Coordinates of C-alpha atoms and ligand atoms in Angstrom, one line a residue:
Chain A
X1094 CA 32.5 25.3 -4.8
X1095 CA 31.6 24.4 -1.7
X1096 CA 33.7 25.2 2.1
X1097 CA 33.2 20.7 2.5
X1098 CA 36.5 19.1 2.9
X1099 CA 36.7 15.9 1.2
X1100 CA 36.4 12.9 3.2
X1101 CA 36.5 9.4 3.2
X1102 CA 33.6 6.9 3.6
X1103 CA 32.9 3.3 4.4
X1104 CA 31.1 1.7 1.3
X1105 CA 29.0 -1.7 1.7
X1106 CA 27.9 -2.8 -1.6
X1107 CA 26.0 -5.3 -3.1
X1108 CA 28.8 -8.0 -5.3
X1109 CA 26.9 -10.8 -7.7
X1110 CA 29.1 -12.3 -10.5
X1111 CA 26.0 -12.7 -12.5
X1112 CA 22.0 -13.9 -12.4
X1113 CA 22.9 -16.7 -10.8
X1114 CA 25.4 -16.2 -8.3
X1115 CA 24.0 -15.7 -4.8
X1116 CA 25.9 -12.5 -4.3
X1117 CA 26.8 -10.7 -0.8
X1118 CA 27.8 -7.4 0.0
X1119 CA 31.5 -6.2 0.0
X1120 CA 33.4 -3.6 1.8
X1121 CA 35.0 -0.7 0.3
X1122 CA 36.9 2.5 1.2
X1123 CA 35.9 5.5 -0.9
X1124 CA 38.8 8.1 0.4
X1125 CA 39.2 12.2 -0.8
X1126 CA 35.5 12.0 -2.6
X1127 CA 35.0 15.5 -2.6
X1128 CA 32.0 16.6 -2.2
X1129 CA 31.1 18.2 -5.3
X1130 CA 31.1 15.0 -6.9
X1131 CA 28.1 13.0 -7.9
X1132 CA 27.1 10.0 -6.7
X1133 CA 28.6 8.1 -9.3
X1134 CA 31.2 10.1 -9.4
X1135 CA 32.4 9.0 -6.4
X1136 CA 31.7 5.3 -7.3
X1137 CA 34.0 6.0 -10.9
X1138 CA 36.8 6.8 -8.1
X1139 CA 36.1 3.6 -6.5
X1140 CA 36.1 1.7 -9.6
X1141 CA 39.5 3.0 -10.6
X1142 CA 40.9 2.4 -7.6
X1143 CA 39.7 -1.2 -8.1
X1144 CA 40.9 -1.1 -12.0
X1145 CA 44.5 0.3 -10.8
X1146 CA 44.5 -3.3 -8.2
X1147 CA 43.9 -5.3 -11.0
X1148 CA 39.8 -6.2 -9.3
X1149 CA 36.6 -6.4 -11.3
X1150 CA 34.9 -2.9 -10.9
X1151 CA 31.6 -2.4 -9.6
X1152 CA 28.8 -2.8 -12.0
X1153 CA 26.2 0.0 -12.2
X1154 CA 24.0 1.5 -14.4
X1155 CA 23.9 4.8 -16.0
X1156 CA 24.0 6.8 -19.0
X1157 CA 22.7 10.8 -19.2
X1158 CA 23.8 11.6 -15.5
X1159 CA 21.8 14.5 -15.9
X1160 CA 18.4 13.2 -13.9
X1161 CA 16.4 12.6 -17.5
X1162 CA 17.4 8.9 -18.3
X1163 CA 16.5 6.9 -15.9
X1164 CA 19.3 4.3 -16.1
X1165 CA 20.8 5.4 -12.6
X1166 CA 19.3 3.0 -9.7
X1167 CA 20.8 2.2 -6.3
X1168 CA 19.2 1.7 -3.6
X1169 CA 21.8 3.9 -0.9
X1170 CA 21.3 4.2 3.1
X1171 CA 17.6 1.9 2.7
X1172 CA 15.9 4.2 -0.4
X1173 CA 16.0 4.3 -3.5
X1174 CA 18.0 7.3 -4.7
X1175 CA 18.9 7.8 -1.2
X1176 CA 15.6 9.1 -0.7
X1177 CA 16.2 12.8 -1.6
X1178 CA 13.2 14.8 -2.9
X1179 CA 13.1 15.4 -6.6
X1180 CA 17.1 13.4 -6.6
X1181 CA 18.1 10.9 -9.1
X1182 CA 21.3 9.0 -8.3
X1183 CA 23.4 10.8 -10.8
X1184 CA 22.1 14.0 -9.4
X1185 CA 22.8 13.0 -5.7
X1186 CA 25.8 15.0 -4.7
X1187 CA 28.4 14.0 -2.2
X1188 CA 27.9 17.3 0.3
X1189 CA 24.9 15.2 1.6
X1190 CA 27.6 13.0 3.4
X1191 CA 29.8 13.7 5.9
X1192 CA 33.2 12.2 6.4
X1193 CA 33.8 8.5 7.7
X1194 CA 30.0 7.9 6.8
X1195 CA 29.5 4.0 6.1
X1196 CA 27.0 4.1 3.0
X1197 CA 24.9 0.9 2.3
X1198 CA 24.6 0.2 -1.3
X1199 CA 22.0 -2.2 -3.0
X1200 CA 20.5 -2.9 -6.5
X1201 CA 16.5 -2.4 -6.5
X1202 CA 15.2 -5.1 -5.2
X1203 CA 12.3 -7.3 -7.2
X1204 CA 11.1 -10.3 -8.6
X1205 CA 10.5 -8.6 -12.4
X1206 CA 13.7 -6.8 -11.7
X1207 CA 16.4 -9.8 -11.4
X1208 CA 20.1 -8.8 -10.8
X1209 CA 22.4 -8.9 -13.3
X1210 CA 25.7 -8.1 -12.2
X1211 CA 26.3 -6.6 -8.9
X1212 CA 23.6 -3.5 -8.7
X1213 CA 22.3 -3.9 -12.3
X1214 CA 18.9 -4.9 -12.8
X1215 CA 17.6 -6.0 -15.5
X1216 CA 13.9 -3.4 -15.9
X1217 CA 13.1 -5.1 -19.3
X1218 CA 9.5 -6.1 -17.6
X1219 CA 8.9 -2.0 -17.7
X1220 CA 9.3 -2.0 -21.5
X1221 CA 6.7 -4.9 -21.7
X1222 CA 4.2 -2.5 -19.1
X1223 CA 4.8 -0.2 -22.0
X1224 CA 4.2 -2.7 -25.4
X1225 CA 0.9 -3.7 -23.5
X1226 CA -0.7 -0.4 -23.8
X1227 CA 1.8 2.6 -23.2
X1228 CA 1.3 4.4 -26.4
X1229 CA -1.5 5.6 -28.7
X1230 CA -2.4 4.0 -32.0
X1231 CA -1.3 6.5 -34.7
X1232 CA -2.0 5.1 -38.4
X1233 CA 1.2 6.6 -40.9
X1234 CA 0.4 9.6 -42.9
X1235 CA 1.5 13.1 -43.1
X1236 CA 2.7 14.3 -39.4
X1237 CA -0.4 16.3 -38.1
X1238 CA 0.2 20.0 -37.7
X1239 CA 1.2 21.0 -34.2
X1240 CA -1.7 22.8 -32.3
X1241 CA -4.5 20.8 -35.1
X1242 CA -5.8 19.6 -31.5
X1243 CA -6.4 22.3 -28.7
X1244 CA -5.6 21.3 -25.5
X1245 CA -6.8 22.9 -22.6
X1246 CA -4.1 24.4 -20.3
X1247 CA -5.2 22.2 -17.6
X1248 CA -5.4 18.9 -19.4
X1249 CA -1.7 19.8 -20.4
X1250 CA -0.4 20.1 -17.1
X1251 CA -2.1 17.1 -15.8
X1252 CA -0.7 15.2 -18.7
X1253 CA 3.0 16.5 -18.2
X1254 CA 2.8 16.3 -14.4
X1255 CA 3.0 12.4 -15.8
X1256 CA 5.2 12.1 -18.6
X1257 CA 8.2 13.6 -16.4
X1258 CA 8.4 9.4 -15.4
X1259 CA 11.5 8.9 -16.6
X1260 CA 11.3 5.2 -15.8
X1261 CA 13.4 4.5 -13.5
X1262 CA 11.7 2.4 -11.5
X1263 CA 12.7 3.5 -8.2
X1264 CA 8.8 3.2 -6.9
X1265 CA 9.3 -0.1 -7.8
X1266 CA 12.5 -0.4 -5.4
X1267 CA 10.4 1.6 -2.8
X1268 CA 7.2 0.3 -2.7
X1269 CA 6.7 -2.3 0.4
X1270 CA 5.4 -4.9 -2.2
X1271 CA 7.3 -3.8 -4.9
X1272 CA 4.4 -2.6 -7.0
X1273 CA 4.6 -0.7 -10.2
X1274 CA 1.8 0.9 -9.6
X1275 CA 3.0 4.1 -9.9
X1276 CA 5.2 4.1 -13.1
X1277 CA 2.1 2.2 -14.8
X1278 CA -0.3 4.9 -13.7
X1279 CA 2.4 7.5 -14.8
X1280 CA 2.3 6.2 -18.6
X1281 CA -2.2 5.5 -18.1
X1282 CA -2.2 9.2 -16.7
X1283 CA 0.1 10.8 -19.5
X1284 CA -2.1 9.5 -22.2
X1285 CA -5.7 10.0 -20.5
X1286 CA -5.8 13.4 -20.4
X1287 CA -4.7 14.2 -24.0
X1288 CA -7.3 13.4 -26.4
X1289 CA -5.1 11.1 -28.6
X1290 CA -5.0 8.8 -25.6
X1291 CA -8.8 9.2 -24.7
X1292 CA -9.9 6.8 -27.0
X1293 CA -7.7 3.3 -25.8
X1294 CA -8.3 4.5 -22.5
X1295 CA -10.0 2.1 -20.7
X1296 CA -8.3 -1.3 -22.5
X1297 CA -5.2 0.8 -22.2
X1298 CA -6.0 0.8 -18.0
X1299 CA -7.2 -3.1 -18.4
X1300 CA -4.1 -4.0 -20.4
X1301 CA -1.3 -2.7 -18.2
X1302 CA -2.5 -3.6 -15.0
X1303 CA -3.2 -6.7 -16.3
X1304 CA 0.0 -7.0 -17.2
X1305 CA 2.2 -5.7 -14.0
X1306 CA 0.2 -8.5 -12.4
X1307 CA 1.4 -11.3 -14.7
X1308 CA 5.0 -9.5 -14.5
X1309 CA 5.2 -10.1 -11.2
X1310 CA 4.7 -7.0 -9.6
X1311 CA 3.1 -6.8 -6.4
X1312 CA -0.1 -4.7 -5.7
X1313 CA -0.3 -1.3 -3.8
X1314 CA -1.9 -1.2 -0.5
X1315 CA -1.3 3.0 -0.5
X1316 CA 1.8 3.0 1.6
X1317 CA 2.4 6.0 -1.1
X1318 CA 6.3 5.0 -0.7
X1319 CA 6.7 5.3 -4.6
X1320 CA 5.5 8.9 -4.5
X1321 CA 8.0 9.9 -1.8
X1322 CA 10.9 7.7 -3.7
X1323 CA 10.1 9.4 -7.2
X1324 CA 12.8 11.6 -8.0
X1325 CA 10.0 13.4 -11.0
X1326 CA 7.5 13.6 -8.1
X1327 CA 4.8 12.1 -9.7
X1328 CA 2.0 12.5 -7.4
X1329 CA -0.5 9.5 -6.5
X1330 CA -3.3 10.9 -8.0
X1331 CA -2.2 9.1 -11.0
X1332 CA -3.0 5.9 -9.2
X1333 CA -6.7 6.5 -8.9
X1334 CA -7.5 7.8 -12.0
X1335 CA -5.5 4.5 -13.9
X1336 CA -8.0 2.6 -10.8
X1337 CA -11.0 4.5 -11.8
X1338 CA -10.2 3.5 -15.6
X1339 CA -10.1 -0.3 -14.8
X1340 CA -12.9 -0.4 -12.3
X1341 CA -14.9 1.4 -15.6
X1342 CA -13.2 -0.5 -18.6
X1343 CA -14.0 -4.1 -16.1
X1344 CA -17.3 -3.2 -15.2
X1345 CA -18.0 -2.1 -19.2
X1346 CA -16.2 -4.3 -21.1
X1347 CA -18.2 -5.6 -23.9
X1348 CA -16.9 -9.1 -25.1
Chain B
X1143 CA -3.9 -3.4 -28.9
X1144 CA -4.1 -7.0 -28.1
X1145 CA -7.0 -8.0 -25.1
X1146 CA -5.5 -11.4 -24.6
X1147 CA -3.8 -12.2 -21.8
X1148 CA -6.3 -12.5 -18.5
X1149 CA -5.1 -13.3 -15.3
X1150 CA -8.4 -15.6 -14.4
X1151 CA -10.4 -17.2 -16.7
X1152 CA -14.3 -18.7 -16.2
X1153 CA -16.4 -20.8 -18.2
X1154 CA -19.5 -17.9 -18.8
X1155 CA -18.7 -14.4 -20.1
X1156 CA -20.3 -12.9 -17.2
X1157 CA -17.9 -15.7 -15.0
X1158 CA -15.2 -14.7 -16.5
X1159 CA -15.8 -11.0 -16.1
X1160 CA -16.0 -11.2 -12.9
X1161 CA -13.2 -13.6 -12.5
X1162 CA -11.0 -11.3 -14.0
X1163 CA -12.0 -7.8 -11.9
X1164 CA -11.7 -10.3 -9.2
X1165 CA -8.7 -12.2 -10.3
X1166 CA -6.5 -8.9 -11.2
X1167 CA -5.2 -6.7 -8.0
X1168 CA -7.0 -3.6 -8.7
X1169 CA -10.3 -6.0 -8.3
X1170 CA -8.9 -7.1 -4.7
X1171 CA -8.0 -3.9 -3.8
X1172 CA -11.4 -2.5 -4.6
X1173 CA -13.4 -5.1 -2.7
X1174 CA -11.0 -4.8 0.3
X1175 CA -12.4 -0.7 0.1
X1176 CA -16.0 -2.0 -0.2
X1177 CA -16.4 -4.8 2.5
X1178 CA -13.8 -2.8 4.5
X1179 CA -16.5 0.2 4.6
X1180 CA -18.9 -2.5 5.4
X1181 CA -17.5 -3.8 8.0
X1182 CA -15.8 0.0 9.4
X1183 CA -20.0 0.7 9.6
X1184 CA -20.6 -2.1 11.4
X1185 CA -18.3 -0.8 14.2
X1186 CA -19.8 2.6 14.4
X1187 CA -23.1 0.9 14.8
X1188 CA -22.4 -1.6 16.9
X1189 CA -20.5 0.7 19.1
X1190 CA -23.5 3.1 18.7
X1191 CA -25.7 0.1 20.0
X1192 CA -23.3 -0.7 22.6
X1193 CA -23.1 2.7 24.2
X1194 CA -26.6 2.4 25.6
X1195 CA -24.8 -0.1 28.1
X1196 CA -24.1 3.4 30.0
X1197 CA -28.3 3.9 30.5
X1198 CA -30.0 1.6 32.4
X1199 CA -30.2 -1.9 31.9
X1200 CA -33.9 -1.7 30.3
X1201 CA -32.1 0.2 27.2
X1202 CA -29.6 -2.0 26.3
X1203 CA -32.1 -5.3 27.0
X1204 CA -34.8 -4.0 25.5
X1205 CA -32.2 -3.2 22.1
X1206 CA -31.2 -6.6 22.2
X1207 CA -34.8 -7.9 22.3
X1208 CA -35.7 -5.5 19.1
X1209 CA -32.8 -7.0 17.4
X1210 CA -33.5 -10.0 17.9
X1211 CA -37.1 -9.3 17.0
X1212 CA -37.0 -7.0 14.1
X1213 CA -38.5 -8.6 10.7
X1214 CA -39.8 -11.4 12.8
X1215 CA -36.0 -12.3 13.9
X1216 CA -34.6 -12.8 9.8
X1217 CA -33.2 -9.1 10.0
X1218 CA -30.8 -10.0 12.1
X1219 CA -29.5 -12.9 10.2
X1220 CA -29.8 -11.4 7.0
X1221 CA -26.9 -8.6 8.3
X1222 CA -25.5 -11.6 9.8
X1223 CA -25.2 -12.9 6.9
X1224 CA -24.1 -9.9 5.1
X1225 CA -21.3 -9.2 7.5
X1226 CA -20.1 -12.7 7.2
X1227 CA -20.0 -12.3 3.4
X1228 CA -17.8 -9.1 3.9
X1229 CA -15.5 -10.4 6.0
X1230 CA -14.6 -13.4 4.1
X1231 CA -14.6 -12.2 1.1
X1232 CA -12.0 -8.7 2.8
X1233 CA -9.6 -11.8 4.8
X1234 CA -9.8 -13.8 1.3
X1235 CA -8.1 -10.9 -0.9
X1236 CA -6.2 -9.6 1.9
X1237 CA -4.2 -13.5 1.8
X1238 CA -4.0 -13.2 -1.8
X1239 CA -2.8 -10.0 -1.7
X1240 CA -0.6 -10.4 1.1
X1241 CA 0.8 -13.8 -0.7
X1242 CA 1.4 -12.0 -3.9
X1243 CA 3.1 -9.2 -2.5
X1244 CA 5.3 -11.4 -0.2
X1245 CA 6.5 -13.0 -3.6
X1246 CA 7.2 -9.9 -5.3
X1247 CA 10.3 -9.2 -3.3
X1248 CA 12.1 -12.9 -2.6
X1249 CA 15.4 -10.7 -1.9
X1250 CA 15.0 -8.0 1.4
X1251 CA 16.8 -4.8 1.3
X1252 CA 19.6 -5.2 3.9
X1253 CA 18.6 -1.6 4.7
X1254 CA 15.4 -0.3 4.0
X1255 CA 13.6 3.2 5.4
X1256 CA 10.7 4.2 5.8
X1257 CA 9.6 7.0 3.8
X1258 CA 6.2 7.6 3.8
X1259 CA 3.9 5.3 5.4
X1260 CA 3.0 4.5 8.5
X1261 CA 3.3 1.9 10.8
X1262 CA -0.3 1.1 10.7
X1263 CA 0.1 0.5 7.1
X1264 CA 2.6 -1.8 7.4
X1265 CA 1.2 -4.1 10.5
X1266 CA -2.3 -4.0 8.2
X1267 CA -1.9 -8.0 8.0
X1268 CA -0.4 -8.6 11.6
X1269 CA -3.7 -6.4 13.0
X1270 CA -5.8 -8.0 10.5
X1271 CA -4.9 -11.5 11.8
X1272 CA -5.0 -10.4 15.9
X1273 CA -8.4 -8.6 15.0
X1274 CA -9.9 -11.8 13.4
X1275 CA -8.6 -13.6 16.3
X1276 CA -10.3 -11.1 18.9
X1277 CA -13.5 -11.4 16.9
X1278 CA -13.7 -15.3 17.1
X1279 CA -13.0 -15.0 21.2
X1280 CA -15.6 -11.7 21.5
X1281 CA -18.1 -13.8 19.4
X1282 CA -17.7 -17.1 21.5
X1283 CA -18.1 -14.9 24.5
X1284 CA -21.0 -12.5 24.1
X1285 CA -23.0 -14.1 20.9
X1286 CA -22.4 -18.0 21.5
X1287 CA -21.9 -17.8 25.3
X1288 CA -18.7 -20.2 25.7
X1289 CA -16.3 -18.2 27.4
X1290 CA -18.6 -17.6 30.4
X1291 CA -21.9 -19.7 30.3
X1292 CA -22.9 -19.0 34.0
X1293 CA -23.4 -15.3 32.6
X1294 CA -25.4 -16.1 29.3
X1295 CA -29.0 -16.5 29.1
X1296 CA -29.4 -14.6 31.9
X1297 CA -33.4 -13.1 31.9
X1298 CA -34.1 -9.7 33.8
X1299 CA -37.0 -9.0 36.0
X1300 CA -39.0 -8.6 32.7
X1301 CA -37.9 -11.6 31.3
X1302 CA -35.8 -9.8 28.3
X1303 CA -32.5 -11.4 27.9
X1304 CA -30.1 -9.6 30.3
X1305 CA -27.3 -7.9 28.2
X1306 CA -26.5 -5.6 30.8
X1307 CA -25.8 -8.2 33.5
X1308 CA -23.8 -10.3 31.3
X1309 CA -21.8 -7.3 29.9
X1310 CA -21.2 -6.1 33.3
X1311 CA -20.2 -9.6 35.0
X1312 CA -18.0 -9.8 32.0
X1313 CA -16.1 -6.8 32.6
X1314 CA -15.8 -7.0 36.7
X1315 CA -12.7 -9.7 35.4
X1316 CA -9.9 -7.7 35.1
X1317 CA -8.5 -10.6 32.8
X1318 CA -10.9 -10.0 30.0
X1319 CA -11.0 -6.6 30.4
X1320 CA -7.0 -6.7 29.5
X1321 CA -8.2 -8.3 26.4
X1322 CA -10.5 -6.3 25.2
X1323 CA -8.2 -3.0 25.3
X1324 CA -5.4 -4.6 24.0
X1325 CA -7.7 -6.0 21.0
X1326 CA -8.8 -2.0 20.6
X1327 CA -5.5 -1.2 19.8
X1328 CA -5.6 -3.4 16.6
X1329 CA -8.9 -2.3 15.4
X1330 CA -7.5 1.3 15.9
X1331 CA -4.3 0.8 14.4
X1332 CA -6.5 -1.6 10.9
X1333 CA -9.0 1.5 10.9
X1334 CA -6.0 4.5 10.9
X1335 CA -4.8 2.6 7.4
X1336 CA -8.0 1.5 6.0
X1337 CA -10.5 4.4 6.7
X1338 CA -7.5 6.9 5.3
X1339 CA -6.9 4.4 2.3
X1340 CA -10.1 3.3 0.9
X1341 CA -10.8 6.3 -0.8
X1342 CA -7.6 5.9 -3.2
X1343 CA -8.5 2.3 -3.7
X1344 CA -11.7 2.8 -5.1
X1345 CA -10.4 6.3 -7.4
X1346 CA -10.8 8.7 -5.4
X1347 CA -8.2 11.2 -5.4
X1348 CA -9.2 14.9 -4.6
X1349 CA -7.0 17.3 -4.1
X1350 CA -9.4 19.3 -1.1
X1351 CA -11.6 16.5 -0.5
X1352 CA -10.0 12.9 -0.3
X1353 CA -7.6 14.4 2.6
X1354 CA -11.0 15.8 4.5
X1355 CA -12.6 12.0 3.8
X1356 CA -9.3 10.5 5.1
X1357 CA -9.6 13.1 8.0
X1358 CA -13.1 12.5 9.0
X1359 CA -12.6 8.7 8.6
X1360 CA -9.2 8.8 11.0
X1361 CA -11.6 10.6 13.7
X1362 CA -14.3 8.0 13.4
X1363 CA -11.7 5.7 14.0
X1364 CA -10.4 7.4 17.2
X1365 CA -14.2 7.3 18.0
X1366 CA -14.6 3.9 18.1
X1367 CA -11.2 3.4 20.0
X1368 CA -12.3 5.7 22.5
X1369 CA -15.8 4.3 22.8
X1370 CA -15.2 0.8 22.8
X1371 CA -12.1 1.1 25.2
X1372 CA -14.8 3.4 27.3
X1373 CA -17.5 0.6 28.5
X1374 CA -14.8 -2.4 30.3
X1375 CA -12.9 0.5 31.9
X1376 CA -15.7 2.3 33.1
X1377 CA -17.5 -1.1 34.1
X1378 CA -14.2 -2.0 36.1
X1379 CA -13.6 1.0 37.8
X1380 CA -17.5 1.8 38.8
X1381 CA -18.5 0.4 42.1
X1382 CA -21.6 -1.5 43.2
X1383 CA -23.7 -2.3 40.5
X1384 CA -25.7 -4.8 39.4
Ligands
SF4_1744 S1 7.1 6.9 -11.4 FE1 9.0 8.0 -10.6 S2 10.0 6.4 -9.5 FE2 8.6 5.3 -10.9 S3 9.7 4.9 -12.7 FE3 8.7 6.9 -13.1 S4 10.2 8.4 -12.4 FE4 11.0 6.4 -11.6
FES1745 S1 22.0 8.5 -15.2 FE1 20.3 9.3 -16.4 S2 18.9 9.7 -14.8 FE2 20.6 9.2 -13.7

């Protein structure tokens, strides 16, 4: 438990009815939030208050709460996240405020992420990243035994070091242009070190760049904002080698 | 996987290659590196060239005259030519770029830190423009003559054109002198992104070495700031000559 005493904040969050509406933000009071709470634990309290006054609660998404779905996204105090290392949303705990704060709220902010209702975005453009060349093509059969294919220790960590993206596309939110350079290199790096990725490598690179480009996404001019907004730390390394993959799959293509 | 879906098309294979590297935002990103390093060396050796301002005037004249002169006079224009190429091609996918990425975020944050970058990163555009517009006045004044004819065409004693005497005319006017240090501050502040950057845009990320590149390329740029800033101060504070 923490020696804190609970406090009350000023809350300025982002309202939109739905796609449409034009949206604006809102003041609220968020009072005895203790600080042990979460970040959305905080915003629950709000909401109730709001259910218990007979207003519409404040839309958010979330789901685990645990920092491993990816569903949390606000955009708090001008970052993603709030711009805590290694922090997810759900994982941001109150004790980083202090009493009568004002805390700025917004949805992530992009043209393939549209608002649906008040700080939800839709993210279904990352699942399309992902359908144009996140995965490795596996005919059906008997599952292969584990350890069949040795993988160096190094290979593995490189690898992981990726596939801790838990998607939540808070690079996205962070990144000056509002590339998704970063979670696209996450998924290209995840698969190119393992040897059941190695051989869709390159059209796996050409396809999902391709593909944040006709998403909408904008393109990364190393401002390296996404690697200091990832709350899985996933470093920018990934970003040349999914580079150094297109640059080889373009200049090699065969057609 | 399906390999539809390109982002430019062209009539020929080899077109349409090319149009797509070119088309896609890793292509413009990787030519931006390329003609950037182009154009980065140009400024080390122009600056290099330059320098010899600081000997007597026979060094710098007698430069210009083997410039002018070297390969029966088409060397000059071929890297002319070259640079021209470079720079059109780095200001064409900067727009794009810069167009793109203006359209990926139609809604601003309200409140938006900074995390990690820099403000050199972020003005890349604004310096990029300010540069482009230095280089057209630098050009009209020491390569077409326009901003100060009376100085240009000048011949020394041994009938070489006088680059010295027009450089140090030049710089006696505490006007221009103004503009060519404010101007240094852009190319500083465009070389402190790009020079640290370029190596990421073209895949190279080294855990020992791409820092050290982006090191050594952040001190050439100071270099060049230094060095260029050096010859219209010095020129306006010395006394006397020519
Ligand atoms: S790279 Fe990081 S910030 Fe981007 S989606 Fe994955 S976990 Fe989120
Ligand atoms: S709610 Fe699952 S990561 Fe935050």
């Amino acid at each position: 438990m923490s020696t804190q005493k609970n406090m009350n904040l000023t809350l300025q969050v982002w309202r939109q009815k739905s796609k449409r509406d034009a949206g604006g933000f809102k003041t609220y009071q968020a009072k005895n939030i203790s600080p042990d709470q979460s970040f959305l634990e905080m915003l629950d309290v709000v909401n109730e208050d709001l259910i218990a006054k007979g207003e519409e609660p404040i839309a958010f998404d979330h789901d685990c709460r645990e920092g491993i779905c990816g569903m949390c996204s606000l955009f708090i105090n001008g970052a993603p996240h709030g711009g805590f290392p290694g922090t997810t949303t759900c994982q941001l705990h109150m004790r980083h405020f202090k009493d009568g704060d004002e805390i700025t709220i917004e949805p992530w902010r992009a043209k393939p992420f549209p608002v649906l209702k008040d700080l939800i975005v839709d993210r279904t453009s990352f699942d399309r990243l992902v359908q144009a060349g996140g995965y490795i093509s596996v005919n059906t059969g008997g599952a292969p035994d584990a350890n069949a294919v040795p993988i160096p220790k190094k290979d593995a960590d490189l690898a992981m070091d990726a596939a801790s993206c838990i998607g939540c596309g808070a690079c996205v939110a962070a990144c000056p242009n509002a590339s998704a350079m970063l979670f696209v290199s996450a998924k290209i790096s995840q698969l190119r070190h393992l040897p059941q990725g190695e051989a869709e490598r390159k059209k796996r690179a050409l396809n999902m760049l391709n593909r944040a480009d006709q998403e909408g996404f904008g393109s990364c001019r190393n401002h390296f904002e996404c690697e200091a907004a990832c709350p899985k730390d996933i470093p920018r390394r990934v970003m040349a080698e999914a580079y150094r993959d297109y640059i080889e799959a373009s200049a090699l293509r065969e057609e | 996987m399906s390999d539809g879906e390109r982002v430019v098309r062209g009539a020929l294979p080899v077109g349409r290659l090319v149009g797509d590297f070119l088309g896609s935002s890793v292509g413009a990103k990787v030519i931006m590196a390329l003609t950037g390093v182009v154009l980065w060396s140009f400024l080390i050796g122009h600056l290099v060239g330059n320098l010899q301002i600081f000997q007597a005037p026979d060094a710098i004249n007698g430069y210009a005259v083997f410039l002018h002169t070297v390969g029966h006079g088409a060397a000059l224009w071929l890297v002319r030519a070259a640079l021209l190429g470079c720079l059109l091609a780095h200001i064409a996918m900067g727009m794009r770029l810069t167009a793109l990425n203006r359209a990926a975020r139609p809604i601003a944050y309200a409140k938006k830190k900074r995390l990690r970058t820099t403000p050199a990163a972020l003005w890349m555009a604004a310096s990029g423009v300010l540069l482009f517009m230095f280089l057209a006045f630098h050009l009209a004044h020491f390569t077409i003559g326009l901003v100060d004819p009376s100085s240009f065409g000048l011949k020394d004693a041994e009938g070489q054109m006088d680059v010295y005497k027009m450089v140090w005319i030049a710089f006696k006017n505490p006007v221009v002198v103004v503009t060519y240090v404010v101007a240094q501050f852009f190319v500083l502040s465009h070389l402190m992104h790009g020079t640290a950057s370029l190596w990421q845009s073209i895949g190279v990320n080294h855990g020992v070495w791409t820092p050290v590149l982006s090191g050594v390329g952040k001190a050439i740029a100071l270099f060049i700031f230094v060095g260029n800033l050096a010859i219209p101060v010095v020129i306006l504070i010395a006394w006397g000559k020519p």
